[in-house]
Backbone as JSON Lines, residues from 0, in Angstrom:
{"i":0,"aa":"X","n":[119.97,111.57,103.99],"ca":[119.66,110.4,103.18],"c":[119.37,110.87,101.76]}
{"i":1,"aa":"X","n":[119.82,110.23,100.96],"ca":[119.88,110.61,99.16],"c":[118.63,109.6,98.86]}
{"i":2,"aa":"X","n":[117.65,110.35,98.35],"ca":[116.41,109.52,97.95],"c":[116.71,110.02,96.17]}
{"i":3,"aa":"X","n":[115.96,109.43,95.65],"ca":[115.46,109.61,94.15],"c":[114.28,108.97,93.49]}
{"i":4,"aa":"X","n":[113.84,109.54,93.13],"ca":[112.56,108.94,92.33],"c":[112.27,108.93,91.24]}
{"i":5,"aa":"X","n":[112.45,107.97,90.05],"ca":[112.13,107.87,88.89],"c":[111.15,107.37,87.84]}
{"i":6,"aa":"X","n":[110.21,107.44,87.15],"ca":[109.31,107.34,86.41],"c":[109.73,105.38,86.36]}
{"i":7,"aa":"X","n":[108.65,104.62,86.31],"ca":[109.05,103.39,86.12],"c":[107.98,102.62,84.85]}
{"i":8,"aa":"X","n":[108.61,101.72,84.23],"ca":[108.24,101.38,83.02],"c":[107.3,99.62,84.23]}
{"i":9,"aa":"X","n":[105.88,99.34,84.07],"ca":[105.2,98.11,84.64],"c":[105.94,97.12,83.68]}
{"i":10,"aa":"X","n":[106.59,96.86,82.23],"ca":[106.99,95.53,81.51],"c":[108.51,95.81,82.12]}
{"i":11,"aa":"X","n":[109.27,96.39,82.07],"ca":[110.63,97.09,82.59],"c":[110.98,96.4,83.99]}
{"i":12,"aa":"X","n":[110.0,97.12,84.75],"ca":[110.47,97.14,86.15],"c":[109.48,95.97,87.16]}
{"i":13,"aa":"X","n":[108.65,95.5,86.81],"ca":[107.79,94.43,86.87],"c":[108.35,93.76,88.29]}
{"i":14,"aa":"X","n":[109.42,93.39,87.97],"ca":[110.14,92.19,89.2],"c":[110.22,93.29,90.06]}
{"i":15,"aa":"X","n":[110.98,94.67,90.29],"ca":[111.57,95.08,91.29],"c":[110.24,95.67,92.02]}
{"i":16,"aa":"X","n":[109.09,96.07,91.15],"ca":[107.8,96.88,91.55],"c":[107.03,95.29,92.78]}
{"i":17,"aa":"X","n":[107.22,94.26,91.99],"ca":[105.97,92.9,92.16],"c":[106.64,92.87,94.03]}
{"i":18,"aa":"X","n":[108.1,92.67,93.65],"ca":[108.74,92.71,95.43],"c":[108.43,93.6,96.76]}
{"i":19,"aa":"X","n":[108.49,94.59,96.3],"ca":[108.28,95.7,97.25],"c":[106.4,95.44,97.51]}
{"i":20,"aa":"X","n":[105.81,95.1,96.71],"ca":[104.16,95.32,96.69],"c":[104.34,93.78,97.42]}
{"i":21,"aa":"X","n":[105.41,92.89,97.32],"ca":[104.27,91.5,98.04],"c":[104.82,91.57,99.15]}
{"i":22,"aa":"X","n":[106.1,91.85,99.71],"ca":[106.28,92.45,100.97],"c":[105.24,93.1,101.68]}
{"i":23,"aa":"X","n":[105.66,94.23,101.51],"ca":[104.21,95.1,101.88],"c":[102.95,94.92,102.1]}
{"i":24,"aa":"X","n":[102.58,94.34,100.87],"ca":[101.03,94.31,100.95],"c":[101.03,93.12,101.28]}
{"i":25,"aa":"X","n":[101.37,92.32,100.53],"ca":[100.85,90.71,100.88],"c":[101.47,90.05,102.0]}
{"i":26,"aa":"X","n":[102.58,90.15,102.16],"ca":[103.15,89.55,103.3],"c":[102.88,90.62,104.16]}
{"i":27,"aa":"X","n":[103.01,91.5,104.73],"ca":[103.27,91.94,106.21],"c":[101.47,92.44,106.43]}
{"i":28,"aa":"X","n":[100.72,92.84,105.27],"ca":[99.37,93.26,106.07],"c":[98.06,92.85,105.23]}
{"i":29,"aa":"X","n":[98.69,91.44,104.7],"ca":[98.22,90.21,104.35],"c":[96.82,90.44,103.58]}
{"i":30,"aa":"X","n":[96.81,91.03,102.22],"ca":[96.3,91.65,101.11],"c":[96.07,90.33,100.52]}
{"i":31,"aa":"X","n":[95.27,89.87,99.72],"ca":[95.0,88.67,99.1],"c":[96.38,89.24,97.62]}
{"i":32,"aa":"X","n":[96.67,88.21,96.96],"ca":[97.44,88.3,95.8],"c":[96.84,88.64,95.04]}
{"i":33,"aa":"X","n":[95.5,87.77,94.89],"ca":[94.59,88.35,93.96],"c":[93.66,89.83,93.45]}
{"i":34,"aa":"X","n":[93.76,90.55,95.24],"ca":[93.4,91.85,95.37],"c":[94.25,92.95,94.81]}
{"i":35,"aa":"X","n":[95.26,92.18,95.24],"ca":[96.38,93.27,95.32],"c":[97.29,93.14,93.49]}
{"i":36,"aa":"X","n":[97.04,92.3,92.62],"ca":[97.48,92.76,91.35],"c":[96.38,92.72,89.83]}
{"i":37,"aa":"X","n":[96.33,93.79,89.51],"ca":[95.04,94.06,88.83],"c":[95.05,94.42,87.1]}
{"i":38,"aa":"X","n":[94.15,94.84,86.66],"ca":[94.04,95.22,85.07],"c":[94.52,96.4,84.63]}
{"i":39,"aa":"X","n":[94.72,97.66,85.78],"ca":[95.49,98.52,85.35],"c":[96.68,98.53,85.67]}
{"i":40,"aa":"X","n":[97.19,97.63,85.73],"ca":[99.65,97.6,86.22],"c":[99.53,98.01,84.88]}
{"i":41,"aa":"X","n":[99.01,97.81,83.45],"ca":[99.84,97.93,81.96],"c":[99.57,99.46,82.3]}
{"i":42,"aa":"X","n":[98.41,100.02,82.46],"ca":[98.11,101.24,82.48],"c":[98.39,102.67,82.87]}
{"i":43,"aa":"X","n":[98.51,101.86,84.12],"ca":[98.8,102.96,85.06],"c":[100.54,103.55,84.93]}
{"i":44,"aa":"X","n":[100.88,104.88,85.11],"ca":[102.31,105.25,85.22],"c":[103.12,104.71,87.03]}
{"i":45,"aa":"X","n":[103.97,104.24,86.66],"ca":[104.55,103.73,87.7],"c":[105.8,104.47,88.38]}
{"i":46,"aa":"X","n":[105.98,104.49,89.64],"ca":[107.19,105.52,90.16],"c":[108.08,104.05,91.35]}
{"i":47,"aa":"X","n":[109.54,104.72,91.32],"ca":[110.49,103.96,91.91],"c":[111.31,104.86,92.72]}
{"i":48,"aa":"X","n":[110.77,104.53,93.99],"ca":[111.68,105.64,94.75],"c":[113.28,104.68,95.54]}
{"i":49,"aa":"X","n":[114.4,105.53,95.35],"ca":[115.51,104.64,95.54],"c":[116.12,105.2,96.53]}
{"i":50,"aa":"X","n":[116.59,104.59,97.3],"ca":[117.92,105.39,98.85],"c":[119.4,104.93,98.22]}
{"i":51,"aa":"X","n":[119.89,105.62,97.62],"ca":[120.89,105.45,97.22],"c":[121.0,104.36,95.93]}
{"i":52,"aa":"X","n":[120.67,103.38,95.83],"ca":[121.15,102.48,94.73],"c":[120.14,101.26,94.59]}
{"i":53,"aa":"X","n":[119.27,101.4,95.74],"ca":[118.29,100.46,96.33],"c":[117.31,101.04,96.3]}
{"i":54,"aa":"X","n":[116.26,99.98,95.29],"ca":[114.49,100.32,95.32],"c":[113.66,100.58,96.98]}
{"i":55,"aa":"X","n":[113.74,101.3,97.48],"ca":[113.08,101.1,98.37],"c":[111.36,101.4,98.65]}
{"i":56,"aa":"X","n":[110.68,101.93,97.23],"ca":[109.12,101.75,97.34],"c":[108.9,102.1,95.86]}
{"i":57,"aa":"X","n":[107.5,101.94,95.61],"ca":[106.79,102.16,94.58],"c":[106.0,103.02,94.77]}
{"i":58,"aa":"X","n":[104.71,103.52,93.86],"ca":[103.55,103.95,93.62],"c":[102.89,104.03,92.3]}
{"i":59,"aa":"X","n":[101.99,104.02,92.2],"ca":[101.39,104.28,90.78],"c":[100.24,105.68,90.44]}
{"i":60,"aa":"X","n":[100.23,105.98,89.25],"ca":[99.08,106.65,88.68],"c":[98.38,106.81,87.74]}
{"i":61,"aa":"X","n":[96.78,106.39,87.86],"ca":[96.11,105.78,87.11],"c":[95.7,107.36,86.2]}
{"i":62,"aa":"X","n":[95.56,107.18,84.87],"ca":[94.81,107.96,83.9],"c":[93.45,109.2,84.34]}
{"i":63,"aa":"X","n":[93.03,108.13,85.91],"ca":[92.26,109.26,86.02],"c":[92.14,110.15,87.64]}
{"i":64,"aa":"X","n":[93.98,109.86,87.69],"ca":[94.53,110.7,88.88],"c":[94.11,109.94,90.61]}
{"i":65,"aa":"X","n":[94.2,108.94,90.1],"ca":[94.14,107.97,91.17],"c":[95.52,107.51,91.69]}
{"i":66,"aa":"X","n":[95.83,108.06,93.11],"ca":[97.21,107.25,93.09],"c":[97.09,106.09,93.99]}
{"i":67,"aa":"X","n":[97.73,105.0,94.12],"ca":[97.46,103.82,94.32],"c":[99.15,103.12,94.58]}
{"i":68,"aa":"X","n":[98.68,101.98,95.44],"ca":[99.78,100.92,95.65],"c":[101.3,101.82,96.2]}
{"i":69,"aa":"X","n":[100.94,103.0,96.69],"ca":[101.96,103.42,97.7],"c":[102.64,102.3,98.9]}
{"i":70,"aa":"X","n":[103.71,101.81,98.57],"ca":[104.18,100.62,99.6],"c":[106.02,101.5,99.73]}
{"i":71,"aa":"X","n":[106.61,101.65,100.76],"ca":[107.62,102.01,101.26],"c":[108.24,100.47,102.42]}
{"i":72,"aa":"X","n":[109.29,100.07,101.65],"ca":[109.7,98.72,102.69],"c":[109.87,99.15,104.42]}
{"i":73,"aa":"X","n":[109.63,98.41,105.21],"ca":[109.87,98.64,106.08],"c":[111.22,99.59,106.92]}
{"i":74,"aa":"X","n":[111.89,98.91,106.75],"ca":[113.36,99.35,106.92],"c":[113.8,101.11,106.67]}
{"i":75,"aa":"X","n":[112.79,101.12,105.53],"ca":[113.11,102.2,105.14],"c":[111.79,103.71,105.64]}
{"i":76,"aa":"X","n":[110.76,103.37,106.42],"ca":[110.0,103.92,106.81],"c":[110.35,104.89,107.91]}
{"i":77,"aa":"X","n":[109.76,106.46,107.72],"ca":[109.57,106.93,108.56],"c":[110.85,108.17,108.43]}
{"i":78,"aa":"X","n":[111.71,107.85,107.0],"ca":[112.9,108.86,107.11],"c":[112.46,109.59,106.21]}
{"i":79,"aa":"X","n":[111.18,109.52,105.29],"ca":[110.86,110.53,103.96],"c":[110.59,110.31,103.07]}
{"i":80,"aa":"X","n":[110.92,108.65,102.57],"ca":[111.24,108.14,101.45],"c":[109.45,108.38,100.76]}
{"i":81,"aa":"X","n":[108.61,108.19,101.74],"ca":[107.19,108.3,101.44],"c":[106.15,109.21,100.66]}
{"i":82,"aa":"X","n":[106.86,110.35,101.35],"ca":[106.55,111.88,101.47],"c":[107.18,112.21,100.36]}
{"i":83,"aa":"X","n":[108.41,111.98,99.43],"ca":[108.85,112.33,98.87],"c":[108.46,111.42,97.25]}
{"i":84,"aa":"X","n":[107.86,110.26,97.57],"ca":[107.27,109.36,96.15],"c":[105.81,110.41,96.15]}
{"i":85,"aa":"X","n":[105.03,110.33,97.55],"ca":[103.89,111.0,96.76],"c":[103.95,112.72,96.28]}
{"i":86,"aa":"X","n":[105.13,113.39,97.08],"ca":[105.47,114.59,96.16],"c":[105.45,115.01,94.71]}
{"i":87,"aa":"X","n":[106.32,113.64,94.65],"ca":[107.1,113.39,93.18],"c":[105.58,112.79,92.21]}
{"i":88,"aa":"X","n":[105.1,112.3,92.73],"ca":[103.58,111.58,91.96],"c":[102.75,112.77,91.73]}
{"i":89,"aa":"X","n":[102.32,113.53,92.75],"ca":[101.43,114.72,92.66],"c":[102.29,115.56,91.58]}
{"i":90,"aa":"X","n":[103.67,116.1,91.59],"ca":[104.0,116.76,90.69],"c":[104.08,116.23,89.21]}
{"i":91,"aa":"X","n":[104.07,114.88,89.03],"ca":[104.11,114.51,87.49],"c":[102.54,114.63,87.34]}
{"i":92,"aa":"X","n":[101.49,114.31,88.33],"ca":[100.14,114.0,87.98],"c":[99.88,115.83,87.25]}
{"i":93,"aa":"X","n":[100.59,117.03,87.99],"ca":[99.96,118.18,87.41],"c":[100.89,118.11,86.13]}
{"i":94,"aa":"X","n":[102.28,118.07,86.24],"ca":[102.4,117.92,84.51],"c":[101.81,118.15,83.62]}
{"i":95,"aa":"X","n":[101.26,116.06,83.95],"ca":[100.38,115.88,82.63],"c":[99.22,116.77,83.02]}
{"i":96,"aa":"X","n":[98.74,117.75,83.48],"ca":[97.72,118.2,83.03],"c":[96.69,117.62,83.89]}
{"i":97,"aa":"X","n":[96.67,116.53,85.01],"ca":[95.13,116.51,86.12],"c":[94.95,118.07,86.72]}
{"i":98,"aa":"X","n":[93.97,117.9,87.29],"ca":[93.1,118.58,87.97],"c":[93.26,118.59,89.83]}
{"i":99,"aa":"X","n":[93.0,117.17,89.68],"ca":[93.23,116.95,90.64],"c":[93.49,115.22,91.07]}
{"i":100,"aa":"X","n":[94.22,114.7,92.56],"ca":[94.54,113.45,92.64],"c":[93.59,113.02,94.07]}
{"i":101,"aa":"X","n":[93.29,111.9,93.56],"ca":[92.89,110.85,94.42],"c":[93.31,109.87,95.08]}
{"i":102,"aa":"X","n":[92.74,109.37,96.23],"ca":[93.74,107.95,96.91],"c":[92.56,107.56,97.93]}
{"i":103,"aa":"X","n":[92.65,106.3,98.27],"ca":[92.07,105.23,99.09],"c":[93.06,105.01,100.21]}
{"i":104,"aa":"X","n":[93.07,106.05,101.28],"ca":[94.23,105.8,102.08],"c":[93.85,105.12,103.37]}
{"i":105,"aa":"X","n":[94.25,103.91,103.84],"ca":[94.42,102.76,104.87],"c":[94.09,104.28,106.42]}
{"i":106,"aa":"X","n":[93.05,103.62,106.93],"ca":[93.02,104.81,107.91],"c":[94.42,105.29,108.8]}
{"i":107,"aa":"X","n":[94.67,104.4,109.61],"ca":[96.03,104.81,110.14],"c":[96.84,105.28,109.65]}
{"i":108,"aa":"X","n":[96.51,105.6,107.87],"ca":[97.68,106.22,107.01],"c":[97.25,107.94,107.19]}
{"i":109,"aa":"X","n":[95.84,108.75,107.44],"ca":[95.49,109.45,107.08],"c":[96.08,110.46,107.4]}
{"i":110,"aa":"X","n":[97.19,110.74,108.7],"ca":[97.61,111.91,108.73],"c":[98.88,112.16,108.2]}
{"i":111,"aa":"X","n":[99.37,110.95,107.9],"ca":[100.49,111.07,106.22],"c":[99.86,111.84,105.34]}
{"i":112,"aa":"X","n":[99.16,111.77,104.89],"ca":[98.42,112.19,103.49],"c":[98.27,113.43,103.92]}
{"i":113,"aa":"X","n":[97.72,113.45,104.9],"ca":[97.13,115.3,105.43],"c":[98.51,116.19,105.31]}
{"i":114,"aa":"X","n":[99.6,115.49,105.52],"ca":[100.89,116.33,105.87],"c":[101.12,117.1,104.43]}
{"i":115,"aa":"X","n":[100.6,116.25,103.41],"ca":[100.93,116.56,101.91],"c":[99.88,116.98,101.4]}
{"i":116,"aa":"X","n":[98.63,117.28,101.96],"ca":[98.23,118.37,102.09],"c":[96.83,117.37,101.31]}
{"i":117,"aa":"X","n":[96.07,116.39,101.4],"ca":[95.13,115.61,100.89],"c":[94.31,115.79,102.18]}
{"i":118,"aa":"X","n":[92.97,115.79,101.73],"ca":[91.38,116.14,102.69],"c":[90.68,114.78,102.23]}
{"i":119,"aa":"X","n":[90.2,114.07,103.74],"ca":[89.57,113.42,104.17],"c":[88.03,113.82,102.69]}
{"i":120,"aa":"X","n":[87.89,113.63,102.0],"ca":[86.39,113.34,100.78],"c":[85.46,112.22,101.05]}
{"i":121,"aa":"X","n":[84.9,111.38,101.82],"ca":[84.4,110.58,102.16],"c":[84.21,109.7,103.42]}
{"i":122,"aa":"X","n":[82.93,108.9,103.57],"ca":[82.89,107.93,104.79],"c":[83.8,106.64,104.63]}
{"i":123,"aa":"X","n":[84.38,106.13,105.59],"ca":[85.24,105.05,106.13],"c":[83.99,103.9,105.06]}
{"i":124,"aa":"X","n":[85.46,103.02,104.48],"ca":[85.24,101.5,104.18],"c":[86.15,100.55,104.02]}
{"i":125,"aa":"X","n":[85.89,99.69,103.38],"ca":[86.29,98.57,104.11],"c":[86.7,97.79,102.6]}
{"i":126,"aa":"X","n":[88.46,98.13,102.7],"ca":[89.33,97.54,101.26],"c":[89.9,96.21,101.64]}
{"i":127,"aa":"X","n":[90.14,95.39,101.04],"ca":[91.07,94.05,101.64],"c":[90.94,94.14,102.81]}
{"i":128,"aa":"X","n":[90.22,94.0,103.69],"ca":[89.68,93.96,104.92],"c":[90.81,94.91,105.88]}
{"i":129,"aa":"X","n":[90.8,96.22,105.09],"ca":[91.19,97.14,105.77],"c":[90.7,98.12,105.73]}
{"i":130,"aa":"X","n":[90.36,99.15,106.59],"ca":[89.67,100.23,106.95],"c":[90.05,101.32,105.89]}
{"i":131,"aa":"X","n":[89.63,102.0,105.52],"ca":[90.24,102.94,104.25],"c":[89.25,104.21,104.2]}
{"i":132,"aa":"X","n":[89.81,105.46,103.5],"ca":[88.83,106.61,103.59],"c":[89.09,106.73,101.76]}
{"i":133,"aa":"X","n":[88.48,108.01,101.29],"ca":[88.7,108.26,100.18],"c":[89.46,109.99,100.48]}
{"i":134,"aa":"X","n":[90.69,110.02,100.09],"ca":[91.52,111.83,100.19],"c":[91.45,112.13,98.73]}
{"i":135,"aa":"X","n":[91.66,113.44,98.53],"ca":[91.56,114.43,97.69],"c":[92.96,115.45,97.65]}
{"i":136,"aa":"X","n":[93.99,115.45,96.99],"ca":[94.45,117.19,96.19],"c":[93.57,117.52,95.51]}
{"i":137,"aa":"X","n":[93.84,118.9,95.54],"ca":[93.64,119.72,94.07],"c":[94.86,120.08,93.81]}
{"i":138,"aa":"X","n":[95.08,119.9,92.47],"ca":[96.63,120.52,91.54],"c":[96.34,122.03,91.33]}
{"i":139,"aa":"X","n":[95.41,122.62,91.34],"ca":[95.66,123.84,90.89],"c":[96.09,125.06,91.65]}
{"i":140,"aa":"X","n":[96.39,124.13,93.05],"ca":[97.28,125.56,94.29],"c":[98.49,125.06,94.21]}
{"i":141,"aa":"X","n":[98.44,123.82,93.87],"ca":[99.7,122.74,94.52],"c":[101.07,123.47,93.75]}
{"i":142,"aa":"X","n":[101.78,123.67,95.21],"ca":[103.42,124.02,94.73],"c":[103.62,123.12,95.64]}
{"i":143,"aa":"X","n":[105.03,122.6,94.7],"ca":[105.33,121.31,95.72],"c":[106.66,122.39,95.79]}
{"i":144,"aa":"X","n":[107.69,121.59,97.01],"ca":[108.83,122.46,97.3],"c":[109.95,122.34,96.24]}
{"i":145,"aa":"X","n":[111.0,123.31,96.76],"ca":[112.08,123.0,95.8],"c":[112.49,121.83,95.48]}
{"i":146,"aa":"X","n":[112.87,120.71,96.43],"ca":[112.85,119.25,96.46],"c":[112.8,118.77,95.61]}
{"i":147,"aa":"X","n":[110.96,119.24,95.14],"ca":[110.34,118.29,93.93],"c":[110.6,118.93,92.88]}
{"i":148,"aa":"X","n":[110.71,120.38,92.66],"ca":[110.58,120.91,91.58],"c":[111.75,120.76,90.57]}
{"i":149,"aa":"X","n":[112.71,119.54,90.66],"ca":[113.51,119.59,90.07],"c":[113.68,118.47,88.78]}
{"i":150,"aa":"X","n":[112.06,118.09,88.8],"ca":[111.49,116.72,88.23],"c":[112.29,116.75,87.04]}
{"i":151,"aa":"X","n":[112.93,115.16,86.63],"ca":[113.62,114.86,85.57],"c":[112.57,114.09,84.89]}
{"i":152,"aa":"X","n":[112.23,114.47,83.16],"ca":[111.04,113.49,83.0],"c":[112.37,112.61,81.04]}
């Protein structure tokens, strides 16, 4: 499967980002609208991961290495497409120069995250009435694989 992932502009890409997030979030695991779109979309750097020619997820990253709003469409789950946006996110986050990245990951998400190498940092709570932990990288061991290292900026 041919994935790609490219840096995404929030005024730019707005419609194709808003779809994938109300799928996801709002429709299938029923996120309030209001929860789920906020004051940092202008802010935050945005990523577009594609299977060939087709958006098939987003993610974002906030200024202070927060990554957020990881949504992968259904259809397309479970072949990489996932693993390979937050690759691609962790490697632009050391780029610019973080330290290290953060995330609020949905519990049943947590041993995704672990695979990419993020540690459980906190007690269980309770986001859009979903269970959530707080994970941790550090950028300063992080080699991502050849895969990623081929970042086009």
């Amino acid at each position: 499967m041919t994935l790609f992932v490219r840096l995404a502009d929030w005024q730019a890409d707005q419609s194709t980002i808003r779809k994938i997030r109300q799928k996801v979030f709002v429709e299938e695991q029923h996120v309030p609208p209001e929860l789920e779109w906020d004051e940092q979309e202008d802010s935050a750097q945005h990523f577009l991961i594609y299977q060939k020619d087709k958006a098939v997820g987003t993610g974002r990253l906030t200024a202070t290495g927060k990554i957020g709003r990881m949504a992968i469409l259904k259809d397309t789950r479970g072949l990489g497409a996932g693993l390979e946006l937050l690759k691609r996110i962790c490697k632009f986050a050391r780029i610019e120069g973080q330290k290290y990245v953060y995330l609020n990951a949905q519990v049943q998400a947590v041993p995704f995250y672990e695979k990419a190498g993020f540690v459980v940092a906190g007690e269980e709570f309770i986001e859009a009435d979903i269970p959530h932990v707080r994970m941790e990288l550090s950028l300063s061991d992080y080699q991502p694989d050849e895969k990623v290292d081929d970042w086009n900026r």
